[in-house]
Short mmCIF file of C-alpha atoms in Angstrom, two decimals:
data_model
loop_
_atom_site.label_atom_id
_atom_site.label_comp_id
_atom_site.label_asym_id
_atom_site.label_seq_id
_atom_site.Cartn_x
_atom_site.Cartn_y
_atom_site.Cartn_z
CA MET A 8 189.96 121.75 67.82
CA LEU A 9 190.60 122.12 71.52
CA SER A 10 187.74 120.97 73.74
CA LYS A 11 186.36 122.93 76.63
CA ARG A 12 187.05 121.19 79.93
CA LEU A 13 184.73 120.09 82.68
CA ILE A 14 186.59 120.16 85.99
CA ALA A 15 185.27 118.90 89.31
CA CYS A 16 186.57 120.48 92.47
CA LEU A 17 186.70 118.43 95.62
CA ASP A 18 187.24 120.29 98.86
CA VAL A 19 189.09 118.00 101.23
CA ARG A 20 189.30 118.50 104.97
CA ASP A 21 191.28 116.06 107.09
CA GLY A 22 191.21 113.58 104.22
CA LYS A 23 187.44 113.73 103.75
CA LEU A 24 185.37 115.42 101.11
CA ALA A 25 183.63 118.59 102.23
CA LYS A 26 181.48 121.13 100.45
CA SER A 27 180.96 124.65 101.57
CA ILE A 28 178.21 127.12 100.84
CA ARG A 29 179.72 130.57 100.57
CA PHE A 30 182.75 129.13 102.32
CA VAL A 31 180.99 128.60 105.65
CA ASN A 32 179.12 125.62 107.15
CA THR A 33 181.29 122.99 105.52
CA LYS A 34 180.06 119.47 105.91
CA ASP A 35 181.57 116.13 105.01
CA ILE A 36 180.02 114.34 102.07
CA GLY A 37 182.21 111.32 101.41
CA ASP A 38 185.45 109.75 100.38
CA PRO A 39 187.48 111.84 97.90
CA VAL A 40 189.25 108.85 96.36
CA GLU A 41 185.98 107.11 95.61
CA LYS A 42 184.46 110.27 94.14
CA ALA A 43 187.54 110.84 91.98
CA ARG A 44 187.32 107.30 90.66
CA GLU A 45 183.61 107.70 89.90
CA TYR A 46 184.05 110.99 88.02
CA TYR A 47 187.04 109.67 86.08
CA ALA A 48 185.05 106.67 84.89
CA ASP A 49 182.23 109.01 83.89
CA GLY A 50 184.40 111.16 81.61
CA LEU A 51 185.61 114.01 83.80
CA ASP A 52 188.35 116.02 82.06
CA GLU A 53 190.31 117.21 85.07
CA LEU A 54 190.21 117.04 88.86
CA VAL A 55 191.00 119.67 91.45
CA PHE A 56 191.55 118.91 95.11
CA TYR A 57 191.43 121.79 97.48
CA ASP A 58 192.81 121.17 100.95
CA ILE A 59 190.77 123.12 103.46
CA THR A 60 192.31 121.37 106.45
CA ALA A 61 192.70 123.94 109.19
CA SER A 62 195.45 122.28 111.18
CA SER A 63 198.85 122.01 109.57
CA ASP A 64 199.37 118.75 111.53
CA ASN A 65 196.93 117.06 109.20
CA ARG A 66 198.51 118.25 105.96
CA SER A 67 200.20 114.94 105.26
CA ILE A 68 196.77 113.29 105.03
CA MET A 69 196.29 115.31 101.85
CA LEU A 70 199.46 113.88 100.34
CA ASP A 71 198.07 110.39 100.99
CA VAL A 72 194.80 111.29 99.28
CA VAL A 73 196.63 112.70 96.25
CA GLU A 74 198.84 109.64 96.06
CA ALA A 75 195.87 107.27 96.23
CA VAL A 76 194.00 109.16 93.51
CA ALA A 77 197.04 109.48 91.23
CA ARG A 78 197.46 105.71 91.27
CA GLU A 79 194.16 105.11 89.54
CA VAL A 80 192.97 108.31 87.91
CA PHE A 81 194.78 109.14 84.67
CA ILE A 82 193.64 112.65 83.91
CA PRO A 83 195.28 115.90 85.03
CA LEU A 84 195.09 116.36 88.75
CA SER A 85 195.47 119.76 90.29
CA VAL A 86 195.92 120.41 94.01
CA GLY A 87 195.70 123.56 96.06
CA GLY A 88 195.03 124.89 99.51
CA GLY A 89 197.80 125.91 101.85
CA VAL A 90 200.58 126.00 99.24
CA ARG A 91 203.00 128.56 100.71
CA THR A 92 206.39 127.48 99.44
CA VAL A 93 208.05 125.78 96.50
CA ALA A 94 208.61 122.80 98.82
CA ASP A 95 204.84 122.51 99.39
CA ALA A 96 204.39 122.49 95.62
CA THR A 97 207.05 119.89 94.94
CA ASP A 98 205.75 117.63 97.73
CA LEU A 99 202.33 117.64 96.11
CA ARG A 100 203.85 117.02 92.69
CA LEU A 101 205.75 114.02 93.98
CA ALA A 102 202.54 112.68 95.49
CA GLY A 103 200.99 112.82 92.02
CA ALA A 104 199.56 116.28 91.42
CA GLU A 105 200.15 117.57 87.91
CA LYS A 106 199.32 121.17 88.64
CA ILE A 107 199.56 123.23 91.80
CA ASN A 108 197.05 125.90 92.74
CA VAL A 109 198.27 128.90 94.66
CA ASN A 110 195.94 131.46 96.17
CA THR A 111 196.29 133.26 99.51
CA ALA A 112 200.05 132.87 99.85
CA ALA A 113 200.52 134.30 96.34
CA VAL A 114 198.40 137.34 97.18
CA LYS A 115 200.54 137.94 100.24
CA ARG A 116 203.81 137.24 98.44
CA PRO A 117 203.44 137.36 94.64
CA ALA A 118 206.99 136.10 94.08
CA LEU A 119 205.67 132.65 95.04
CA ILE A 120 204.11 132.39 91.56
CA ALA A 121 207.43 133.00 89.83
CA GLU A 122 209.26 130.65 92.17
CA CYS A 123 206.79 127.83 91.56
CA ALA A 124 206.83 128.49 87.79
CA GLU A 125 210.60 128.22 87.82
CA ALA A 126 210.54 125.00 89.87
CA ILE A 127 207.70 123.06 88.24
CA GLY A 128 207.06 124.88 84.95
CA ASP A 129 204.66 127.71 84.09
CA GLN A 130 202.04 125.37 82.72
CA ASN A 131 201.72 123.60 86.06
CA VAL A 132 201.11 126.69 88.16
CA VAL A 133 197.47 127.65 88.53
CA LEU A 134 196.64 130.95 90.17
CA SER A 135 193.30 130.73 91.98
CA MET A 136 191.70 134.06 92.64
CA ASP A 137 188.79 134.72 94.99
CA ILE A 138 187.12 137.87 93.74
CA ARG A 139 184.18 139.93 94.91
CA ARG A 140 182.22 142.73 93.33
CA VAL A 141 182.89 146.24 94.61
CA ASP A 142 182.05 149.73 93.42
CA ARG A 143 184.24 150.93 90.58
CA SER A 144 186.81 153.41 91.81
CA ASP A 145 190.35 154.57 91.15
CA ARG A 146 191.48 151.80 93.42
CA PHE A 147 189.27 149.17 91.79
CA PRO A 148 188.95 150.20 88.14
CA SER A 149 187.59 146.78 87.18
CA GLY A 150 184.88 146.90 89.85
CA TYR A 151 186.26 143.74 91.46
CA GLU A 152 188.49 143.15 94.44
CA ILE A 153 190.71 140.26 95.50
CA VAL A 154 189.76 138.68 98.83
CA ILE A 155 191.32 135.91 100.92
CA ASN A 156 190.35 133.73 103.87
CA GLY A 157 187.36 132.38 102.08
CA GLY A 158 186.14 135.84 101.22
CA ARG A 159 186.38 137.32 104.68
CA THR A 160 189.45 139.48 104.15
CA PRO A 161 189.48 142.12 101.39
CA MET A 162 192.99 142.78 100.11
CA GLY A 163 192.60 146.17 98.45
CA ILE A 164 193.84 144.73 95.14
CA ASP A 165 191.97 145.18 91.88
CA GLY A 166 190.77 141.84 90.49
CA LEU A 167 191.74 142.38 86.86
CA ALA A 168 195.10 143.89 87.80
CA TRP A 169 195.89 140.80 89.88
CA ALA A 170 194.97 138.46 87.03
CA LEU A 171 197.36 140.30 84.70
CA GLU A 172 200.08 140.35 87.34
CA GLY A 173 199.64 136.60 87.90
CA GLU A 174 200.03 135.97 84.17
CA ARG A 175 203.12 138.17 84.05
CA LEU A 176 204.69 136.32 86.99
CA GLY A 177 204.32 133.01 85.19
CA ALA A 178 200.97 131.47 86.14
CA GLY A 179 199.93 129.00 83.44
CA GLU A 180 196.22 129.17 84.16
CA LEU A 181 193.80 131.23 86.19
CA VAL A 182 190.86 130.11 88.29
CA VAL A 183 188.35 132.94 88.53
CA ASN A 184 186.24 132.23 91.58
CA SER A 185 183.41 134.62 92.27
CA ILE A 186 182.77 134.92 95.98
CA ASP A 187 179.40 136.52 95.23
CA ALA A 188 178.27 133.58 93.13
CA ASP A 189 179.95 130.77 95.07
CA GLY A 190 177.47 128.35 96.53
CA THR A 191 174.42 130.23 95.23
CA ARG A 192 173.73 127.87 92.31
CA ASP A 193 172.48 130.92 90.42
CA GLY A 194 175.15 130.75 87.73
CA TYR A 195 178.73 131.87 87.21
CA GLU A 196 179.67 135.55 87.26
CA LEU A 197 179.76 135.91 83.49
CA ARG A 198 180.89 139.52 83.31
CA LEU A 199 183.86 138.93 85.60
CA THR A 200 184.88 135.75 83.78
CA ALA A 201 184.63 137.35 80.34
CA MET A 202 186.56 140.42 81.45
CA ILE A 203 189.49 138.33 82.65
CA ALA A 204 189.35 135.83 79.78
CA ASP A 205 189.53 138.72 77.30
CA ALA A 206 192.47 140.30 79.05
CA VAL A 207 194.86 137.35 79.43
CA ARG A 208 196.37 134.84 77.02
CA ILE A 209 196.41 131.90 79.42
CA PRO A 210 193.45 129.57 79.99
CA VAL A 211 190.72 130.70 82.38
CA ILE A 212 188.74 128.33 84.58
CA ALA A 213 185.39 129.69 85.77
CA SER A 214 184.41 128.85 89.32
CA GLY A 215 181.57 129.56 91.69
CA GLY A 216 177.84 129.52 91.20
CA ALA A 217 177.10 126.57 88.93
CA GLY A 218 173.68 125.10 89.66
CA GLU A 219 172.21 124.12 86.31
CA PRO A 220 173.70 122.78 83.08
CA ARG A 221 172.88 125.98 81.22
CA HIS A 222 175.19 127.88 83.59
CA LEU A 223 178.08 125.86 82.21
CA ARG A 224 177.06 126.57 78.64
CA GLU A 225 176.82 130.30 79.38
CA VAL A 226 180.24 130.58 80.96
CA LEU A 227 181.94 128.48 78.27
CA THR A 228 180.42 130.62 75.51
CA GLU A 229 179.52 134.18 76.58
CA GLY A 230 181.84 133.96 79.58
CA GLY A 231 184.82 133.07 77.39
CA ALA A 232 186.04 130.46 79.87
CA ASP A 233 188.22 127.56 78.72
CA ALA A 234 186.98 125.32 81.49
CA ALA A 235 184.09 125.22 83.92
CA LEU A 236 184.58 124.08 87.46
CA VAL A 237 181.73 122.34 89.26
CA ALA A 238 181.34 121.05 92.78
CA SER A 239 178.00 120.63 94.51
CA MET A 240 176.21 120.09 91.18
CA VAL A 241 177.88 116.73 90.86
CA HIS A 242 178.81 115.88 94.46
CA TYR A 243 175.23 115.48 95.64
CA GLY A 244 174.22 113.42 92.66
CA ASP A 245 172.01 116.08 91.08
CA TYR A 246 173.90 115.69 87.81
CA ALA A 247 176.29 113.09 86.49
CA VAL A 248 179.51 114.25 84.86
CA SER A 249 178.57 112.51 81.61
CA GLU A 250 175.13 114.11 81.70
CA LEU A 251 176.68 117.58 81.84
CA LYS A 252 179.09 116.76 79.02
CA ASN A 253 176.30 115.34 76.88
CA TYR A 254 174.23 118.45 77.46
CA LEU A 255 177.08 120.79 76.54
CA HIS A 256 177.90 118.74 73.46
CA ASP A 257 174.23 118.86 72.36
CA GLN A 258 174.30 122.61 72.86
CA GLY A 259 177.20 122.92 70.44
CA VAL A 260 180.01 123.32 72.97
CA LYS A 261 183.07 121.35 71.91
CA MET A 262 183.66 118.69 74.56
CA ARG A 263 185.64 115.46 74.78
CA MET A 264 182.92 112.89 74.19
CA SER A 265 184.70 109.55 74.20
CA TRP A 266 186.43 108.13 77.21
CA MET B 2 205.07 91.21 83.77
CA THR B 3 207.42 92.37 81.03
CA ASP B 4 211.03 93.42 81.59
CA PRO B 5 211.25 96.80 83.24
CA VAL B 6 210.90 99.80 81.00
CA PHE B 7 213.53 102.50 81.47
CA ILE B 8 212.12 105.99 82.05
CA VAL B 9 214.73 108.60 81.18
CA ASP B 10 215.29 110.94 84.13
CA TYR B 11 216.98 114.20 83.12
CA ASP B 12 215.48 116.79 85.48
CA ALA B 13 212.63 117.46 83.07
CA GLY B 14 209.50 117.29 85.08
CA ASN B 15 207.58 114.85 87.15
CA LEU B 16 208.11 111.33 85.91
CA LYS B 17 206.01 109.65 88.55
CA SER B 18 202.81 110.04 86.60
CA VAL B 19 204.41 108.18 83.69
CA GLN B 20 205.61 105.50 86.08
CA ARG B 21 202.15 105.13 87.61
CA ALA B 22 200.50 104.82 84.21
CA CYS B 23 203.04 102.15 83.27
CA ALA B 24 202.13 100.23 86.42
CA GLU B 25 198.46 100.48 85.49
CA VAL B 26 199.09 98.67 82.19
CA GLY B 27 201.35 96.05 83.78
CA MET B 28 204.68 97.61 82.86
CA ARG B 29 207.30 97.70 85.58
CA ALA B 30 209.27 100.92 85.19
CA VAL B 31 212.55 102.19 86.55
CA VAL B 32 213.26 105.91 86.61
CA SER B 33 216.96 106.47 86.09
CA SER B 34 219.59 108.71 84.53
CA ASP B 35 222.16 105.95 84.08
CA PRO B 36 222.99 105.54 80.36
CA GLU B 37 224.30 102.00 80.94
CA ARG B 38 220.94 100.90 82.28
CA LEU B 39 219.21 102.60 79.38
CA LEU B 40 221.26 100.52 76.96
CA ASP B 41 220.45 97.33 78.88
CA ALA B 42 216.71 98.00 79.11
CA GLY B 43 214.24 96.23 76.83
CA ARG B 44 212.33 99.42 76.11
CA VAL B 45 212.62 103.10 76.96
CA ILE B 46 210.22 105.96 77.68
CA PHE B 47 211.62 109.42 77.05
CA PRO B 48 209.20 111.89 78.66
CA GLY B 49 209.72 115.43 79.81
CA VAL B 50 208.29 118.86 80.29
CA GLY B 51 210.23 122.07 80.53
CA ALA B 52 212.54 124.03 78.30
CA ALA B 53 214.53 122.54 75.41
CA GLY B 54 217.83 124.22 76.21
CA SER B 55 218.19 123.12 79.81
CA ALA B 56 216.83 119.67 78.95
CA MET B 57 219.54 119.19 76.29
CA ARG B 58 222.23 120.27 78.73
CA SER B 59 221.03 117.76 81.38
CA LEU B 60 220.80 114.99 78.80
CA SER B 61 224.32 115.43 77.50
CA ARG B 62 225.79 115.98 80.96
CA ALA B 63 224.50 112.51 81.91
CA GLY B 64 225.56 110.95 78.61
CA LEU B 65 221.95 110.09 77.90
CA ASP B 66 221.90 111.75 74.47
CA ALA B 67 224.32 109.25 72.98
CA ALA B 68 222.66 106.32 74.76
CA LEU B 69 219.24 107.29 73.40
CA LYS B 70 220.49 107.61 69.83
CA SER B 71 222.30 104.32 70.02
CA ALA B 72 219.23 102.56 71.48
CA ILE B 73 217.09 103.84 68.61
CA ARG B 74 219.71 102.93 66.00
CA GLY B 75 219.74 99.43 67.49
CA GLY B 76 215.97 99.06 67.04
CA LYS B 77 214.99 99.27 70.72
CA PRO B 78 211.40 100.42 71.19
CA VAL B 79 211.52 104.00 72.49
CA LEU B 80 208.50 106.16 73.29
CA GLY B 81 209.00 109.93 73.42
CA ILE B 82 206.44 112.13 75.18
CA CYS B 83 205.99 115.92 74.85
CA LEU B 84 209.40 117.53 75.39
CA GLY B 85 210.91 114.12 74.63
CA LEU B 86 209.41 114.38 71.15
CA GLN B 87 210.51 117.98 70.69
CA ILE B 88 214.12 117.44 71.58
CA SER B 89 214.39 114.45 69.30
CA MET B 90 214.07 116.80 66.31
CA ASP B 91 217.06 118.67 64.81
CA HIS B 92 216.42 122.10 66.19
CA SER B 93 214.01 123.95 68.49
CA GLU B 94 213.07 127.62 68.39
CA GLU B 95 212.86 127.36 72.17
CA GLN B 96 216.07 128.95 73.42
CA ASP B 97 217.37 128.45 69.85
CA THR B 98 218.50 124.95 70.78
CA ARG B 99 220.27 122.38 68.65
CA THR B 100 218.54 119.15 69.64
CA LEU B 101 219.15 115.41 69.25
CA GLY B 102 218.55 115.08 65.52
CA ILE B 103 216.81 111.70 65.67
CA VAL B 104 213.83 112.81 63.57
CA PRO B 105 214.59 115.30 60.76
CA GLY B 106 212.78 118.59 61.31
CA THR B 107 212.35 121.50 63.65
CA VAL B 108 210.23 122.71 66.57
CA LYS B 109 208.33 125.97 66.27
CA ARG B 110 206.48 128.18 68.70
CA PHE B 111 202.72 128.64 68.34
CA ARG B 112 202.12 132.18 67.11
CA PHE B 113 198.58 133.39 66.65
CA ASP B 114 197.13 136.71 65.58
CA ARG B 115 193.88 136.02 67.38
CA PRO B 116 194.31 136.85 71.07
CA GLU B 117 191.52 134.46 72.08
CA LEU B 118 193.77 131.52 71.18
CA LYS B 119 195.54 130.59 74.34
CA ILE B 120 199.16 129.55 74.55
CA PRO B 121 200.10 126.96 75.70
CA HIS B 122 197.76 124.66 73.85
CA MET B 123 196.36 123.10 77.02
CA GLY B 124 193.60 120.56 77.25
CA TRP B 125 192.00 117.72 75.31
CA ASN B 126 192.19 117.61 71.55
CA GLU B 127 191.58 115.11 68.81
CA VAL B 128 194.44 113.02 67.47
CA ARG B 129 193.87 111.80 63.91
CA PRO B 130 196.15 109.01 62.71
CA VAL B 131 197.35 109.63 59.15
CA ARG B 132 199.57 106.57 58.89
CA ALA B 133 199.15 103.02 60.13
CA HIS B 134 201.30 102.43 63.17
CA PRO B 135 201.04 99.62 65.73
CA LEU B 136 200.83 102.09 68.64
CA LEU B 137 197.96 104.02 67.08
CA GLU B 138 195.77 101.01 66.38
CA GLY B 139 192.30 101.30 67.80
CA ILE B 140 192.19 105.10 67.88
CA GLU B 141 188.74 106.13 66.70
CA PRO B 142 187.66 109.45 65.22
CA GLY B 143 186.81 111.70 68.15
CA ASP B 144 189.29 110.13 70.55
CA GLU B 145 191.01 112.95 72.40
CA PHE B 146 194.30 113.15 74.27
CA TYR B 147 195.65 115.63 76.80
CA PHE B 148 198.10 118.29 75.58
CA VAL B 149 200.15 120.98 77.31
CA HIS B 150 202.68 122.71 75.07
CA GLY B 151 203.65 126.04 73.59
CA TYR B 152 205.89 124.61 70.84
CA TYR B 153 205.10 121.99 68.21
CA PRO B 154 207.15 119.63 66.01
CA VAL B 155 207.49 120.14 62.27
CA PRO B 156 208.99 116.96 60.78
CA ARG B 157 210.72 117.56 57.48
CA ARG B 158 209.46 114.38 55.89
CA ASN B 159 205.77 113.61 55.58
CA GLU B 160 206.35 109.92 56.10
CA ASP B 161 207.53 110.55 59.68
CA VAL B 162 204.18 112.10 60.64
CA CYS B 163 201.88 109.48 62.21
CA ALA B 164 199.03 111.66 63.51
CA LEU B 165 197.77 115.19 63.20
CA THR B 166 196.01 117.55 65.58
CA HIS B 167 194.39 120.86 64.83
CA TYR B 168 194.93 123.95 66.95
CA GLU B 169 194.47 126.88 64.60
CA THR B 170 197.20 125.22 62.58
CA ARG B 171 197.57 121.52 61.85
CA PHE B 172 200.59 120.01 63.55
CA ALA B 173 202.19 116.58 63.95
CA SER B 174 200.93 115.18 67.26
CA ALA B 175 202.68 111.84 66.77
CA VAL B 176 205.81 110.97 64.83
CA GLY B 177 207.43 107.65 64.08
CA TRP B 178 210.96 106.92 62.98
CA GLY B 179 211.93 103.25 63.00
CA SER B 180 211.68 101.93 66.54
CA TYR B 181 211.15 105.45 67.85
CA PHE B 182 207.60 106.68 68.32
CA ALA B 183 206.75 109.95 70.00
CA THR B 184 203.65 111.90 70.97
CA GLN B 185 203.17 115.58 71.63
CA PHE B 186 200.27 114.66 73.94
CA HIS B 187 200.52 112.93 77.31
CA PRO B 188 199.25 109.34 77.12
CA GLU B 189 199.76 109.04 80.88
CA LYS B 190 197.20 111.80 81.46
CA SER B 191 194.78 110.87 78.68
CA GLY B 192 192.48 108.43 80.43
CA ARG B 193 191.64 105.12 78.83
CA VAL B 194 192.84 105.93 75.29
CA GLY B 195 196.19 107.02 76.67
CA LEU B 196 196.59 103.89 78.75
CA ARG B 197 195.75 101.81 75.70
CA LEU B 198 198.62 103.40 73.79
CA LEU B 199 201.00 102.64 76.69
CA GLU B 200 199.72 99.10 76.86
CA LYS B 201 200.45 98.66 73.14
CA PHE B 202 203.90 100.11 73.69
CA SER B 203 204.55 97.51 76.41
CA ARG B 204 204.13 94.78 73.79
CA TRP B 205 205.57 96.56 70.75
CA SER B 206 208.50 94.90 68.98
CA GLY B 207 209.80 98.18 67.61
CA ALA B 208 208.79 97.42 64.03
CA PRO B 209 207.09 100.48 62.54
CA ALA B 210 204.51 98.52 60.53
CA SER B 211 202.11 95.99 61.95
#
C-alpha cells in the first residue's frame, strides 16, 4: 500500500534558508544543505527547495545548493521558484532536482506546463498553486482564486478550474498552497485541499498552515491529500521529522517507517 | 574502487541521480551511449524514465539494444531501473511497443475504477521479496522504496518475479533473469535501503542465487 508522504519545504534566498510568515518578513534561519542532510537522516520522504531569491544575478547560487544536496540526499528532490522556461527546468534537473515546480510563470503562460512535461516527463512537473478564499460567484464557482507574487496579485482565475487545467496540460502533481492558512499554524485549508484532491487524478500535496501534528493527520485523511508539506514546524526545531512520522503512524496513517 | 559501471544513456531521463548514488556506494560510473563501451564494461545499469516507444527507438538507433542483450547473454551483471525494466519485457501497452524481449512477459497500464487511486503510482511503497536473490538480501518487512510509474511489468513466468508490491493490484516490483536484475522502483531515490541494493549490485557476480 502506498504511503502518505511527509515533505519539508525549504525556502532559499541567496543560498540561505529563509522562512516567511504569510510571505512577508522573511528571515534567514540557516544552511539549506545542512538542514536537508538532517531531515534526510531523520526519515523525510521528499524535499522541496523554493528559490525566493529576488535578483536573477544570484540564481546560479541555487544550482550550487541543489547540486550539493543531491550529492548526499537520496530521496526525491523538487525545486521551484523562478522557473520560467524549459531551460530553467533542465538546468535544475542537471543540478540534481528530480521534479520541477512551476507556479507564477505557468499562470501567466500555461503552455509552460506542457512544454516542461514534454521535456522532462509529466511525473516530474509539479504545479504549485497559491490560492485564496473569495466569495463564490460566476467567475469563481469554487470560491477560490489563484494569486501570484506571494499572494499580492489576484489573477481572476478560479482555483479549481486552474487545478484541472494544470492536470490537463500535463502536470504530474499539484501543490495546493492556501494563502489564507500559510504561516498561521492554525492548520491546512481542509475544504480546499479535499475539493481539489477529489477532482483530479494526480497526487495532491497540501501546503500552508501546519502548526501541530494533528493538522497533518487531518489533511492526509479528511483533506484527501497524498502528501503534507511542512516548513516552520520542523525548521525551528519544534518537531522532528521522525516525531511527526511516528505520530501519524500511531494515528493510523500509512507512513514509511523504516529508513 | 571497482571498475566503472556503464550507465546506459538513451535520452530517457536524468541519469545524474543514478550516477551520484553510484558514487555514494563507491561505484565509479560512466554515462554513455556507446555500445562498444557497454560491451567492455564490467557491469551495466540500465535506467530510464519516459515513454516506451521513443525509448526503444533511441536504443536501437544507438545500437544499444543488441549490446544489452548480448551483455546479458554473456552473464554480465546488469541492473534495470523503472523504464529499463519495462522495456526489457516483450511488449508494452505504452504506445503499443514491441520491446527488448529479455524477460518474457508484458507491460500493462494501471487501470482503476476507484477515482481516488492516483496514476502514476508515485511515492513510497513496500517491496516484499518472494524469491531469494543476492540483490534483495537484507530487505526487511516494511522497507519501502520510491516509485513513479503508470505502467507495470507482468512477467509470464512466476520464477522471474523476485519481489511484489501492492497498489490496488499486486505487481512485480523486481524481476530477475540470469545476470539481469531489474526494479520498478528507484533505488537511487530510496534512501538507505536503495543505496544498499546498489552497493550489493557493485559486488554482485551476476549469479542469480547466493
